[in-house]
Amino acid sequence: DLQAASEKYEAAWAIYQRAGTTGGLDAATLKRHLGLVSMHQGDLMGALAQLHMAWGILERTETTKSLAAANVLCARGDVYLKSGNIEGAKAEYNAAWKIYEEHGIVKGTDAGAILWRIGNIFSFEGNFAEARSRLGVAMQIYEATNTKLTLDAATTMRLLGIIEVEQGNYEAALAMYEESRRVYEARKMLCSPGAANLFRNMAAFHRKRGDFDNAEEMLKAAWQIYASAGAMRSPDAAAILRHQGVVLMHKGELLAARVKLEEALEIHHDAGSELGV
C-alpha cells in the first residue's frame, strides 16, 4: 500500500522537523524512502525532489562518500531510468559502484544490487555481453553469500532472462524466469512490484512465442498488483498497458489495442517519462 507507506514516512518526517533533526543521515535515509515511494506512485518529479533533498543533507554533512550516499545515488538512478534518462541512470550507478570500490566492499550483497543495475543499463544499450558479465558477477555474489533467495537475486535472474529472450535462447530464458518466480513465491511476495515486472517480462516471452493467451494472463496479473498498490499512474503500469496493446495488435483487436496504447502514452506524459514512449 504505497499511500499508507507515504503517510507513515511523512509522519516520521514531521517528527524530525519538530525535533529539529532534519539534517542528519537518518533524515537523508527517510527522504530516500519518500523518494522511492513517490517513484513507485509515478510521481517522478516528486521523487527526484525528495532524493535531491537527501543528497543536499549528505553534502552538508560531508558524507557524500558514505554507503548512505551510494543508496541515494542508486535510488536517483532508478528514477532517471524510469524517466528514460539512461545516461543519467548510468552515471548514478557508476558513482555508487565507485563508493563501494573505495570502501573495498565489492563482494557483498549490496554491491550485487549495484551490479545488476549496471547490467540492466548495458542491456538497455544492447550491449548484452557486458550486461551478462555484470549480472553474472552479481549471481556469483549471491551464490557465495547464500543469498539466492533474496529479491535482488530474483531481479538478477529476471534480467538474465530478458537477455536470453533477446538472444533467442527461450529455454534458458524460461528457466531464469521460473527460478526468479520461485524466489517471490518462497518469500510470499508474488504481489510485489518486482513480481509484476517479472510477469510483464514473462508476458513478452510468451508473446514472442505466439502464446497470446498466456501473455494476457501474465499482464493481467501484473496489472492487478499495481492496481492493488494504487500505482496505476506509474511508468511501470504504463509499460503493462503498452504490452497489453501489443498483444491485442497481434490478435487483430486494433481498436482495443489503440485504447491501451493511448492510455499508456498519457501516463508516460503525465509522469514525465520517456521510457517506452
Coordinates of C-alpha atoms in Angstrom, one line a residue:
D1 CA 0.0 0.0 0.0
L2 CA 2.1 2.9 -1.3
Q3 CA -0.3 5.6 0.1
A4 CA -0.1 4.1 3.6
A5 CA 3.7 4.0 3.3
S6 CA 3.9 7.6 2.2
E7 CA 1.7 8.7 5.1
K8 CA 4.0 6.8 7.6
Y9 CA 7.1 8.4 6.2
E10 CA 5.6 11.9 6.1
A11 CA 4.6 11.4 9.8
A12 CA 8.1 10.4 10.6
W13 CA 9.5 13.5 8.7
A14 CA 7.1 15.7 10.8
I15 CA 8.7 14.2 13.9
Y16 CA 12.1 15.0 12.7
Q17 CA 11.0 18.6 11.9
R18 CA 9.5 19.1 15.4
A19 CA 12.7 17.7 17.0
G20 CA 14.9 19.9 14.7
T21 CA 16.8 16.8 13.5
T22 CA 16.3 17.1 9.7
G23 CA 20.0 17.5 9.0
G24 CA 21.4 14.0 9.8
L25 CA 21.9 10.7 8.0
D26 CA 18.7 9.3 9.3
A27 CA 16.8 12.2 7.8
A28 CA 18.6 11.6 4.5
T29 CA 17.6 8.0 4.6
L30 CA 14.0 9.0 5.3
K31 CA 14.0 11.3 2.3
R32 CA 15.3 8.5 0.2
H33 CA 12.4 6.3 1.2
L34 CA 10.0 9.1 0.5
G35 CA 11.5 9.4 -3.0
L36 CA 11.2 5.7 -3.7
V37 CA 7.5 5.7 -2.7
S38 CA 6.9 8.7 -5.0
M39 CA 8.7 6.9 -7.8
H40 CA 6.5 3.8 -7.4
Q41 CA 3.4 6.0 -7.4
G42 CA 4.5 7.5 -10.7
D43 CA 5.5 10.9 -9.4
L44 CA 9.0 11.0 -10.9
M45 CA 9.5 14.8 -10.3
G46 CA 8.4 14.5 -6.7
A47 CA 10.7 11.5 -6.3
L48 CA 13.7 13.5 -7.7
A49 CA 12.9 16.4 -5.4
Q50 CA 13.0 14.1 -2.3
L51 CA 16.2 12.5 -3.4
H52 CA 17.9 15.8 -4.2
M53 CA 17.0 16.9 -0.7
A54 CA 18.5 13.7 0.7
W55 CA 21.7 14.5 -1.3
G56 CA 21.7 18.0 0.0
I57 CA 21.8 16.7 3.5
L58 CA 24.7 14.4 2.6
E59 CA 26.6 17.3 1.1
R60 CA 26.0 19.5 4.2
T61 CA 27.2 16.7 6.5
E62 CA 30.2 15.9 4.1
T63 CA 29.1 12.3 3.8
T64 CA 28.8 12.0 0.0
K65 CA 31.3 9.1 0.0
S66 CA 29.3 7.1 2.5
L67 CA 27.3 3.9 1.9
A68 CA 24.2 6.0 2.6
A69 CA 25.2 8.2 -0.3
A70 CA 25.6 5.2 -2.6
N71 CA 22.0 4.2 -1.7
V72 CA 20.7 7.7 -2.6
L73 CA 22.7 7.5 -5.9
C74 CA 21.1 4.2 -6.7
A75 CA 17.6 5.5 -5.9
R76 CA 18.2 8.5 -8.1
G77 CA 19.5 6.3 -10.9
D78 CA 16.3 4.2 -10.6
V79 CA 14.2 7.4 -11.1
Y80 CA 16.3 8.5 -14.0
L81 CA 15.9 5.1 -15.6
K82 CA 12.1 5.2 -15.3
S83 CA 12.1 8.6 -16.8
G84 CA 14.0 7.4 -19.8
N85 CA 17.3 9.1 -18.9
I86 CA 19.6 6.2 -19.5
E87 CA 22.8 8.2 -19.3
G88 CA 21.8 9.8 -16.1
A89 CA 21.0 6.5 -14.5
K90 CA 24.3 5.0 -15.7
A91 CA 26.2 7.9 -14.1
E92 CA 24.5 7.5 -10.8
Y93 CA 25.0 3.7 -10.7
N94 CA 28.7 4.0 -11.6
A95 CA 29.2 6.7 -8.9
A96 CA 27.6 4.3 -6.4
W97 CA 29.8 1.5 -7.5
K98 CA 32.9 3.7 -7.1
I99 CA 31.9 4.4 -3.5
Y100 CA 31.8 0.6 -2.9
E101 CA 35.1 0.2 -4.5
E102 CA 36.7 2.9 -2.4
H103 CA 35.3 1.1 0.7
G104 CA 36.6 -2.2 -0.5
I105 CA 33.3 -4.0 -0.2
V106 CA 32.6 -5.2 -3.7
K107 CA 31.7 -8.8 -2.8
G108 CA 28.7 -8.2 -0.6
T109 CA 25.0 -8.4 -1.5
D110 CA 24.6 -4.6 -1.6
A111 CA 27.4 -4.5 -4.2
G112 CA 25.4 -7.1 -6.1
A113 CA 22.4 -4.8 -6.2
I114 CA 24.5 -2.1 -7.9
L115 CA 26.0 -4.6 -10.3
W116 CA 22.6 -5.8 -11.6
R117 CA 21.6 -2.2 -12.1
I118 CA 24.7 -1.5 -14.2
G119 CA 24.0 -4.8 -16.0
N120 CA 20.5 -3.6 -16.8
I121 CA 21.8 -0.4 -18.3
F122 CA 24.1 -2.3 -20.6
S123 CA 21.1 -4.4 -21.6
F124 CA 19.1 -1.2 -22.4
E125 CA 22.1 -0.2 -24.6
G126 CA 22.1 -3.5 -26.4
N127 CA 25.5 -4.5 -25.0
F128 CA 24.4 -7.9 -23.9
A129 CA 27.9 -9.2 -23.3
E130 CA 28.7 -6.5 -20.7
A131 CA 25.2 -6.9 -19.3
R132 CA 25.6 -10.7 -18.9
S133 CA 29.1 -10.1 -17.3
R134 CA 27.8 -7.8 -14.6
L135 CA 24.7 -9.9 -13.9
G136 CA 26.9 -13.0 -13.7
V137 CA 29.2 -11.4 -11.1
A138 CA 26.1 -10.4 -9.1
M139 CA 24.8 -14.0 -9.2
Q140 CA 28.3 -15.2 -8.1
I141 CA 28.0 -12.9 -5.1
Y142 CA 24.5 -14.3 -4.2
E143 CA 25.7 -17.8 -4.5
A144 CA 28.9 -17.2 -2.4
T145 CA 26.8 -15.4 0.3
N146 CA 24.0 -18.0 0.2
T147 CA 21.5 -15.2 -0.7
K148 CA 20.0 -16.6 -3.8
L149 CA 16.5 -16.4 -2.2
T150 CA 16.7 -12.6 -1.9
L151 CA 14.7 -10.1 -4.1
D152 CA 17.9 -8.8 -5.5
A153 CA 18.8 -12.3 -6.7
A154 CA 15.4 -12.7 -8.2
T155 CA 15.8 -9.4 -10.0
T156 CA 19.1 -10.5 -11.4
M157 CA 17.6 -13.8 -12.6
R158 CA 14.8 -11.9 -14.3
L159 CA 17.3 -9.6 -16.1
L160 CA 19.3 -12.6 -17.2
G161 CA 16.0 -14.0 -18.6
I162 CA 15.5 -10.8 -20.6
I163 CA 18.9 -11.2 -22.2
E164 CA 18.2 -14.8 -23.1
V165 CA 14.9 -13.8 -24.8
E166 CA 16.6 -11.0 -26.8
Q167 CA 19.2 -13.5 -28.0
G168 CA 16.6 -16.2 -28.8
N169 CA 17.5 -18.6 -26.1
Y170 CA 13.9 -19.3 -25.0
E171 CA 14.5 -22.4 -22.9
A172 CA 17.3 -20.6 -20.9
A173 CA 15.0 -17.6 -20.5
L174 CA 12.2 -19.6 -19.2
A175 CA 14.5 -21.3 -16.7
M176 CA 15.7 -17.9 -15.4
Y177 CA 12.1 -16.6 -15.1
E178 CA 10.9 -19.7 -13.3
E179 CA 13.8 -19.5 -10.9
S180 CA 13.0 -15.9 -10.2
R181 CA 9.4 -16.7 -9.7
R182 CA 10.2 -19.4 -7.2
V183 CA 12.0 -16.8 -5.1
Y184 CA 9.0 -14.5 -5.0
E185 CA 6.8 -17.4 -4.2
A186 CA 9.1 -18.6 -1.4
R187 CA 9.1 -15.1 0.1
K188 CA 5.3 -14.8 -0.3
M189 CA 5.8 -11.7 -2.5
L190 CA 4.0 -12.6 -5.7
C191 CA 2.0 -9.5 -5.2
S192 CA 5.0 -7.1 -5.1
P193 CA 6.1 -4.6 -7.8
G194 CA 9.2 -6.9 -8.5
A195 CA 6.9 -9.8 -9.2
A196 CA 4.8 -7.5 -11.5
N197 CA 7.9 -6.7 -13.5
L198 CA 8.6 -10.5 -13.8
F199 CA 5.1 -11.2 -15.0
R200 CA 5.5 -8.4 -17.6
N201 CA 8.7 -9.9 -18.9
M202 CA 7.2 -13.4 -18.9
A203 CA 4.3 -12.0 -21.0
A204 CA 6.8 -10.6 -23.5
F205 CA 8.4 -14.1 -23.6
H206 CA 5.0 -15.8 -24.3
R207 CA 4.1 -13.1 -26.9
K208 CA 7.3 -13.7 -28.8
R209 CA 6.5 -17.4 -28.9
G210 CA 3.0 -16.6 -30.2
D211 CA 1.3 -17.7 -27.0
F212 CA -1.0 -14.7 -26.6
D213 CA -3.4 -16.2 -24.1
N214 CA -0.6 -16.8 -21.6
A215 CA 0.8 -13.4 -22.3
E216 CA -2.5 -11.8 -21.5
E217 CA -2.8 -13.8 -18.2
M218 CA 0.7 -12.6 -17.1
L219 CA -0.2 -9.0 -17.9
K220 CA -3.5 -9.2 -16.1
A221 CA -1.7 -10.5 -13.0
A222 CA 0.9 -7.7 -13.3
W223 CA -1.8 -5.0 -13.7
Q224 CA -3.7 -6.3 -10.6
I225 CA -0.5 -5.8 -8.5
Y226 CA -0.2 -2.2 -9.5
A227 CA -4.0 -1.6 -9.1
S228 CA -3.9 -3.1 -5.5
A229 CA -0.9 -0.8 -4.7
G230 CA -2.6 2.3 -6.0
A231 CA 0.1 2.7 -8.6
M232 CA -1.9 2.7 -11.8
R233 CA -0.4 6.0 -13.0
S234 CA 3.2 4.9 -12.8
P235 CA 5.6 4.3 -15.7
D236 CA 5.6 0.6 -14.8
A237 CA 1.9 0.4 -15.0
A238 CA 2.1 2.2 -18.4
A239 CA 4.5 -0.4 -19.6
I240 CA 1.9 -3.1 -18.8
L241 CA -0.7 -1.3 -20.8
R242 CA 1.7 -0.9 -23.6
H243 CA 2.4 -4.7 -23.6
Q244 CA -1.3 -5.4 -23.5
G245 CA -1.8 -3.1 -26.5
V246 CA 0.9 -5.0 -28.4
V247 CA -0.7 -8.4 -27.6
L248 CA -4.1 -7.1 -28.8
M249 CA -2.5 -5.9 -32.0
H250 CA -1.1 -9.3 -32.7
K251 CA -4.6 -10.7 -32.1
G252 CA -6.0 -8.3 -34.6
E253 CA -8.1 -6.4 -32.0
L254 CA -6.8 -3.0 -33.2
L255 CA -9.4 -0.7 -31.6
A256 CA -8.8 -2.3 -28.1
A257 CA -5.1 -2.1 -28.7
R258 CA -5.3 1.6 -29.5
V259 CA -7.2 2.3 -26.3
K260 CA -4.4 0.6 -24.3
L261 CA -1.6 2.3 -26.1
E262 CA -3.1 5.8 -25.8
E263 CA -3.7 5.3 -22.1
A264 CA -0.1 4.2 -21.7
L265 CA 1.1 7.2 -23.6
E266 CA -1.0 9.5 -21.4
I267 CA 0.5 8.0 -18.2
H268 CA 4.1 8.4 -19.6
H269 CA 3.5 12.0 -20.4
D270 CA 1.9 12.8 -17.0
A271 CA 4.8 11.1 -15.2
G272 CA 7.4 12.9 -17.3
S273 CA 8.7 9.5 -18.5
E274 CA 10.1 8.9 -22.0
L275 CA 10.9 5.2 -21.3
G276 CA 8.9 3.1 -23.7
V277 CA 7.1 6.1 -25.4

